[in-house]
mmCIF file with all atom_site columns, C-alpha atoms in Angstrom:
data_model
loop_
_atom_site.group_PDB
_atom_site.id
_atom_site.type_symbol
_atom_site.label_atom_id
_atom_site.label_alt_id
_atom_site.label_comp_id
_atom_site.label_asym_id
_atom_site.label_entity_id
_atom_site.label_seq_id
_atom_site.pdbx_PDB_ins_code
_atom_site.Cartn_x
_atom_site.Cartn_y
_atom_site.Cartn_z
_atom_site.occupancy
_atom_site.B_iso_or_equiv
_atom_site.pdbx_formal_charge
_atom_site.auth_seq_id
_atom_site.auth_comp_id
_atom_site.auth_asym_id
_atom_site.auth_atom_id
_atom_site.pdbx_PDB_model_num
ATOM 1   C CA . MET A 1 1   ? 126.393 100.931 93.338  1.00 0.00 ? 1   MET A CA 1
ATOM 2   C CA . VAL A 1 2   ? 123.554 99.886  91.055  1.00 0.00 ? 2   VAL A CA 1
ATOM 3   C CA . ALA A 1 3   ? 122.776 96.935  93.344  1.00 0.00 ? 3   ALA A CA 1
ATOM 4   C CA . PHE A 1 4   ? 122.336 99.337  96.238  1.00 0.00 ? 4   PHE A CA 1
ATOM 5   C CA . PHE A 1 5   ? 119.902 101.408 94.142  1.00 0.00 ? 5   PHE A CA 1
ATOM 6   C CA . TYR A 1 6   ? 117.859 98.279  93.281  1.00 0.00 ? 6   TYR A CA 1
ATOM 7   C CA . LEU A 1 7   ? 117.797 97.272  96.953  1.00 0.00 ? 7   LEU A CA 1
ATOM 8   C CA . LEU A 1 8   ? 116.634 100.747 97.976  1.00 0.00 ? 8   LEU A CA 1
ATOM 9   C CA . MET A 1 9   ? 113.915 100.622 95.332  1.00 0.00 ? 9   MET A CA 1
ATOM 10  C CA . CYS A 1 10  ? 112.765 97.231  96.664  1.00 0.00 ? 10  CYS A CA 1
ATOM 11  C CA . ILE A 1 11  ? 112.294 98.780  100.100 1.00 0.00 ? 11  ILE A CA 1
ATOM 12  C CA . LEU A 1 12  ? 110.602 101.941 98.851  1.00 0.00 ? 12  LEU A CA 1
ATOM 13  C CA . GLY A 1 13  ? 108.534 99.985  96.358  1.00 0.00 ? 13  GLY A CA 1
ATOM 14  C CA . THR A 1 14  ? 107.118 97.915  99.187  1.00 0.00 ? 14  THR A CA 1
ATOM 15  C CA . VAL A 1 15  ? 106.721 100.656 101.842 1.00 0.00 ? 15  VAL A CA 1
ATOM 16  C CA . PHE A 1 16  ? 105.084 103.398 99.776  1.00 0.00 ? 16  PHE A CA 1
ATOM 17  C CA . PRO A 1 17  ? 102.272 101.408 98.128  1.00 0.00 ? 17  PRO A CA 1
ATOM 18  C CA . TYR A 1 18  ? 101.351 99.790  101.450 1.00 0.00 ? 18  TYR A CA 1
ATOM 19  C CA . TRP A 1 19  ? 101.622 103.164 103.200 1.00 0.00 ? 19  TRP A CA 1
ATOM 20  C CA . ALA A 1 20  ? 98.913  104.414 100.859 1.00 0.00 ? 20  ALA A CA 1
ATOM 21  C CA . PHE A 1 21  ? 96.784  101.218 100.957 1.00 0.00 ? 21  PHE A CA 1
ATOM 22  C CA . LEU A 1 22  ? 96.849  100.160 104.612 1.00 0.00 ? 22  LEU A CA 1
ATOM 23  C CA . PRO A 1 23  ? 94.823  103.079 106.017 1.00 0.00 ? 23  PRO A CA 1
ATOM 24  C CA . TRP A 1 24  ? 92.038  102.274 103.526 1.00 0.00 ? 24  TRP A CA 1
ATOM 25  C CA . PHE A 1 25  ? 92.350  98.569  104.331 1.00 0.00 ? 25  PHE A CA 1
ATOM 26  C CA . PHE A 1 26  ? 92.117  99.150  108.133 1.00 0.00 ? 26  PHE A CA 1
ATOM 27  C CA . GLU A 1 27  ? 89.071  101.352 107.620 1.00 0.00 ? 27  GLU A CA 1
ATOM 28  C CA . ASN A 1 28  ? 87.239  99.097  105.117 1.00 0.00 ? 28  ASN A CA 1
ATOM 29  C CA . GLY A 1 29  ? 88.723  95.636  105.511 1.00 0.00 ? 29  GLY A CA 1
ATOM 30  C CA . LEU A 1 30  ? 89.065  93.359  102.529 1.00 0.00 ? 30  LEU A CA 1
ATOM 31  C CA . ASN A 1 31  ? 85.954  94.739  100.875 1.00 0.00 ? 31  ASN A CA 1
ATOM 32  C CA . ILE A 1 32  ? 86.613  93.869  97.212  1.00 0.00 ? 32  ILE A CA 1
ATOM 33  C CA . HIS A 1 33  ? 83.284  95.304  96.067  1.00 0.00 ? 33  HIS A CA 1
ATOM 34  C CA . LEU A 1 34  ? 84.053  98.690  97.643  1.00 0.00 ? 34  LEU A CA 1
ATOM 35  C CA . LEU A 1 35  ? 87.578  98.650  96.219  1.00 0.00 ? 35  LEU A CA 1
ATOM 36  C CA . LEU A 1 36  ? 86.255  97.980  92.709  1.00 0.00 ? 36  LEU A CA 1
ATOM 37  C CA . THR A 1 37  ? 83.470  100.527 93.137  1.00 0.00 ? 37  THR A CA 1
ATOM 38  C CA . GLU A 1 38  ? 85.932  103.234 94.160  1.00 0.00 ? 38  GLU A CA 1
ATOM 39  C CA . ALA A 1 39  ? 87.994  102.389 91.059  1.00 0.00 ? 39  ALA A CA 1
ATOM 40  C CA . SER A 1 40  ? 85.069  102.943 88.686  1.00 0.00 ? 40  SER A CA 1
ATOM 41  C CA . PRO A 1 41  ? 85.903  106.405 87.252  1.00 0.00 ? 41  PRO A CA 1
ATOM 42  C CA . ALA A 1 42  ? 87.681  106.370 83.911  1.00 0.00 ? 42  ALA A CA 1
ATOM 43  C CA . ILE A 1 43  ? 90.979  107.649 85.298  1.00 0.00 ? 43  ILE A CA 1
ATOM 44  C CA . ALA A 1 44  ? 91.057  104.929 87.956  1.00 0.00 ? 44  ALA A CA 1
ATOM 45  C CA . ALA A 1 45  ? 90.296  102.287 85.339  1.00 0.00 ? 45  ALA A CA 1
ATOM 46  C CA . PHE A 1 46  ? 93.150  103.672 83.245  1.00 0.00 ? 46  PHE A CA 1
ATOM 47  C CA . ALA A 1 47  ? 95.516  103.372 86.223  1.00 0.00 ? 47  ALA A CA 1
ATOM 48  C CA . TRP A 1 48  ? 94.358  99.824  87.081  1.00 0.00 ? 48  TRP A CA 1
ATOM 49  C CA . LEU A 1 49  ? 94.776  98.672  83.498  1.00 0.00 ? 49  LEU A CA 1
ATOM 50  C CA . ASP A 1 50  ? 98.225  100.218 83.321  1.00 0.00 ? 50  ASP A CA 1
ATOM 51  C CA . VAL A 1 51  ? 99.293  98.408  86.469  1.00 0.00 ? 51  VAL A CA 1
ATOM 52  C CA . VAL A 1 52  ? 97.818  95.058  85.440  1.00 0.00 ? 52  VAL A CA 1
ATOM 53  C CA . ILE A 1 53  ? 99.409  95.148  81.976  1.00 0.00 ? 53  ILE A CA 1
ATOM 54  C CA . SER A 1 54  ? 102.758 96.266  83.442  1.00 0.00 ? 54  SER A CA 1
ATOM 55  C CA . ALA A 1 55  ? 102.656 93.417  85.949  1.00 0.00 ? 55  ALA A CA 1
ATOM 56  C CA . LEU A 1 56  ? 101.886 90.844  83.223  1.00 0.00 ? 56  LEU A CA 1
ATOM 57  C CA . VAL A 1 57  ? 104.756 92.104  81.087  1.00 0.00 ? 57  VAL A CA 1
ATOM 58  C CA . LEU A 1 58  ? 107.082 92.035  84.094  1.00 0.00 ? 58  LEU A CA 1
ATOM 59  C CA . LEU A 1 59  ? 106.104 88.440  84.977  1.00 0.00 ? 59  LEU A CA 1
ATOM 60  C CA . VAL A 1 60  ? 106.923 87.281  81.452  1.00 0.00 ? 60  VAL A CA 1
ATOM 61  C CA . PHE A 1 61  ? 110.196 89.252  81.520  1.00 0.00 ? 61  PHE A CA 1
ATOM 62  C CA . ILE A 1 62  ? 111.162 87.716  84.868  1.00 0.00 ? 62  ILE A CA 1
ATOM 63  C CA . TRP A 1 63  ? 110.718 84.190  83.611  1.00 0.00 ? 63  TRP A CA 1
ATOM 64  C CA . VAL A 1 64  ? 112.127 84.646  80.080  1.00 0.00 ? 64  VAL A CA 1
ATOM 65  C CA . ASP A 1 65  ? 115.164 86.720  81.041  1.00 0.00 ? 65  ASP A CA 1
ATOM 66  C CA . GLY A 1 66  ? 115.677 84.801  84.262  1.00 0.00 ? 66  GLY A CA 1
ATOM 67  C CA . LYS A 1 67  ? 115.797 81.448  82.453  1.00 0.00 ? 67  LYS A CA 1
ATOM 68  C CA . ARG A 1 68  ? 118.022 82.935  79.751  1.00 0.00 ? 68  ARG A CA 1
ATOM 69  C CA . ASN A 1 69  ? 120.495 84.063  82.425  1.00 0.00 ? 69  ASN A CA 1
ATOM 70  C CA . LYS A 1 70  ? 120.140 80.767  84.356  1.00 0.00 ? 70  LYS A CA 1
ATOM 71  C CA . MET A 1 71  ? 118.851 82.522  87.459  1.00 0.00 ? 71  MET A CA 1
ATOM 72  C CA . SER A 1 72  ? 117.364 80.667  90.395  1.00 0.00 ? 72  SER A CA 1
ATOM 73  C CA . MET A 1 73  ? 114.595 81.668  92.828  1.00 0.00 ? 73  MET A CA 1
ATOM 74  C CA . LEU A 1 74  ? 112.515 83.370  90.123  1.00 0.00 ? 74  LEU A CA 1
ATOM 75  C CA . TRP A 1 75  ? 109.509 82.709  92.331  1.00 0.00 ? 75  TRP A CA 1
ATOM 76  C CA . LEU A 1 76  ? 110.704 85.498  94.671  1.00 0.00 ? 76  LEU A CA 1
ATOM 77  C CA . PRO A 1 77  ? 110.225 88.498  92.294  1.00 0.00 ? 77  PRO A CA 1
ATOM 78  C CA . THR A 1 78  ? 107.109 86.745  90.939  1.00 0.00 ? 78  THR A CA 1
ATOM 79  C CA . LEU A 1 79  ? 105.639 86.606  94.413  1.00 0.00 ? 79  LEU A CA 1
ATOM 80  C CA . GLY A 1 80  ? 106.743 90.193  95.074  1.00 0.00 ? 80  GLY A CA 1
ATOM 81  C CA . THR A 1 81  ? 104.950 91.333  91.958  1.00 0.00 ? 81  THR A CA 1
ATOM 82  C CA . LEU A 1 82  ? 101.759 89.468  92.813  1.00 0.00 ? 82  LEU A CA 1
ATOM 83  C CA . VAL A 1 83  ? 101.675 90.470  96.514  1.00 0.00 ? 83  VAL A CA 1
ATOM 84  C CA . VAL A 1 84  ? 103.033 94.037  96.378  1.00 0.00 ? 84  VAL A CA 1
ATOM 85  C CA . GLY A 1 85  ? 103.255 94.983  92.720  1.00 0.00 ? 85  GLY A CA 1
ATOM 86  C CA . VAL A 1 86  ? 105.647 96.032  90.004  1.00 0.00 ? 86  VAL A CA 1
ATOM 87  C CA . SER A 1 87  ? 107.178 98.505  92.493  1.00 0.00 ? 87  SER A CA 1
ATOM 88  C CA . LEU A 1 88  ? 108.744 95.519  94.318  1.00 0.00 ? 88  LEU A CA 1
ATOM 89  C CA . GLY A 1 89  ? 108.917 92.858  91.602  1.00 0.00 ? 89  GLY A CA 1
ATOM 90  C CA . LEU A 1 90  ? 110.952 94.843  89.118  1.00 0.00 ? 90  LEU A CA 1
ATOM 91  C CA . PRO A 1 91  ? 113.695 96.195  91.388  1.00 0.00 ? 91  PRO A CA 1
ATOM 92  C CA . LEU A 1 92  ? 113.906 92.816  93.163  1.00 0.00 ? 92  LEU A CA 1
ATOM 93  C CA . PHE A 1 93  ? 114.377 91.019  89.854  1.00 0.00 ? 93  PHE A CA 1
ATOM 94  C CA . LEU A 1 94  ? 116.952 93.582  88.711  1.00 0.00 ? 94  LEU A CA 1
ATOM 95  C CA . LEU A 1 95  ? 118.817 93.213  92.031  1.00 0.00 ? 95  LEU A CA 1
ATOM 96  C CA . MET A 1 96  ? 118.848 89.446  91.690  1.00 0.00 ? 96  MET A CA 1
ATOM 97  C CA . ARG A 1 97  ? 119.979 89.798  88.062  1.00 0.00 ? 97  ARG A CA 1
ATOM 98  C CA . GLU A 1 98  ? 122.791 92.172  89.102  1.00 0.00 ? 98  GLU A CA 1
ATOM 99  C CA . TRP A 1 99  ? 123.956 89.655  91.728  1.00 0.00 ? 99  TRP A CA 1
ATOM 100 C CA . GLN A 1 100 ? 123.830 86.858  89.130  1.00 0.00 ? 100 GLN A CA 1
ATOM 101 C CA . MET A 1 101 ? 125.866 88.860  86.641  1.00 0.00 ? 101 MET A CA 1
ATOM 102 C CA . SER A 1 102 ? 128.393 89.840  89.298  1.00 0.00 ? 102 SER A CA 1
ATOM 103 C CA . SER A 1 103 ? 128.892 86.213  90.403  1.00 0.00 ? 103 SER A CA 1
ATOM 104 C CA . SER A 1 104 ? 129.244 85.116  86.760  1.00 0.00 ? 104 SER A CA 1
ATOM 105 C CA . GLU A 1 105 ? 132.063 87.609  86.216  1.00 0.00 ? 105 GLU A CA 1
ATOM 106 C CA . ARG A 1 106 ? 134.161 86.092  89.026  1.00 0.00 ? 106 ARG A CA 1
#
């Protein structure tokens, strides 16, 4: 049951952030300057810093806990974190960890 939840969160964690980002991207293209300019208010900076720090912590957790549990394919949640964000990387890692733990119990 928990594996299903993690899988569902992988899907939602990919769809919702891109659902919010893609309309802006299609209108403005890959305009990094505009993206950073629109993120200049203090509240936006707070949100960006929160996301960046959370992603860094997650990347360390993926590799430390993944190695400790002898997991393979750690590049997959790492890539998910870097390309989509924590909203995909975390549930994907937890799903893979759940599968690893389930296969170890057998």
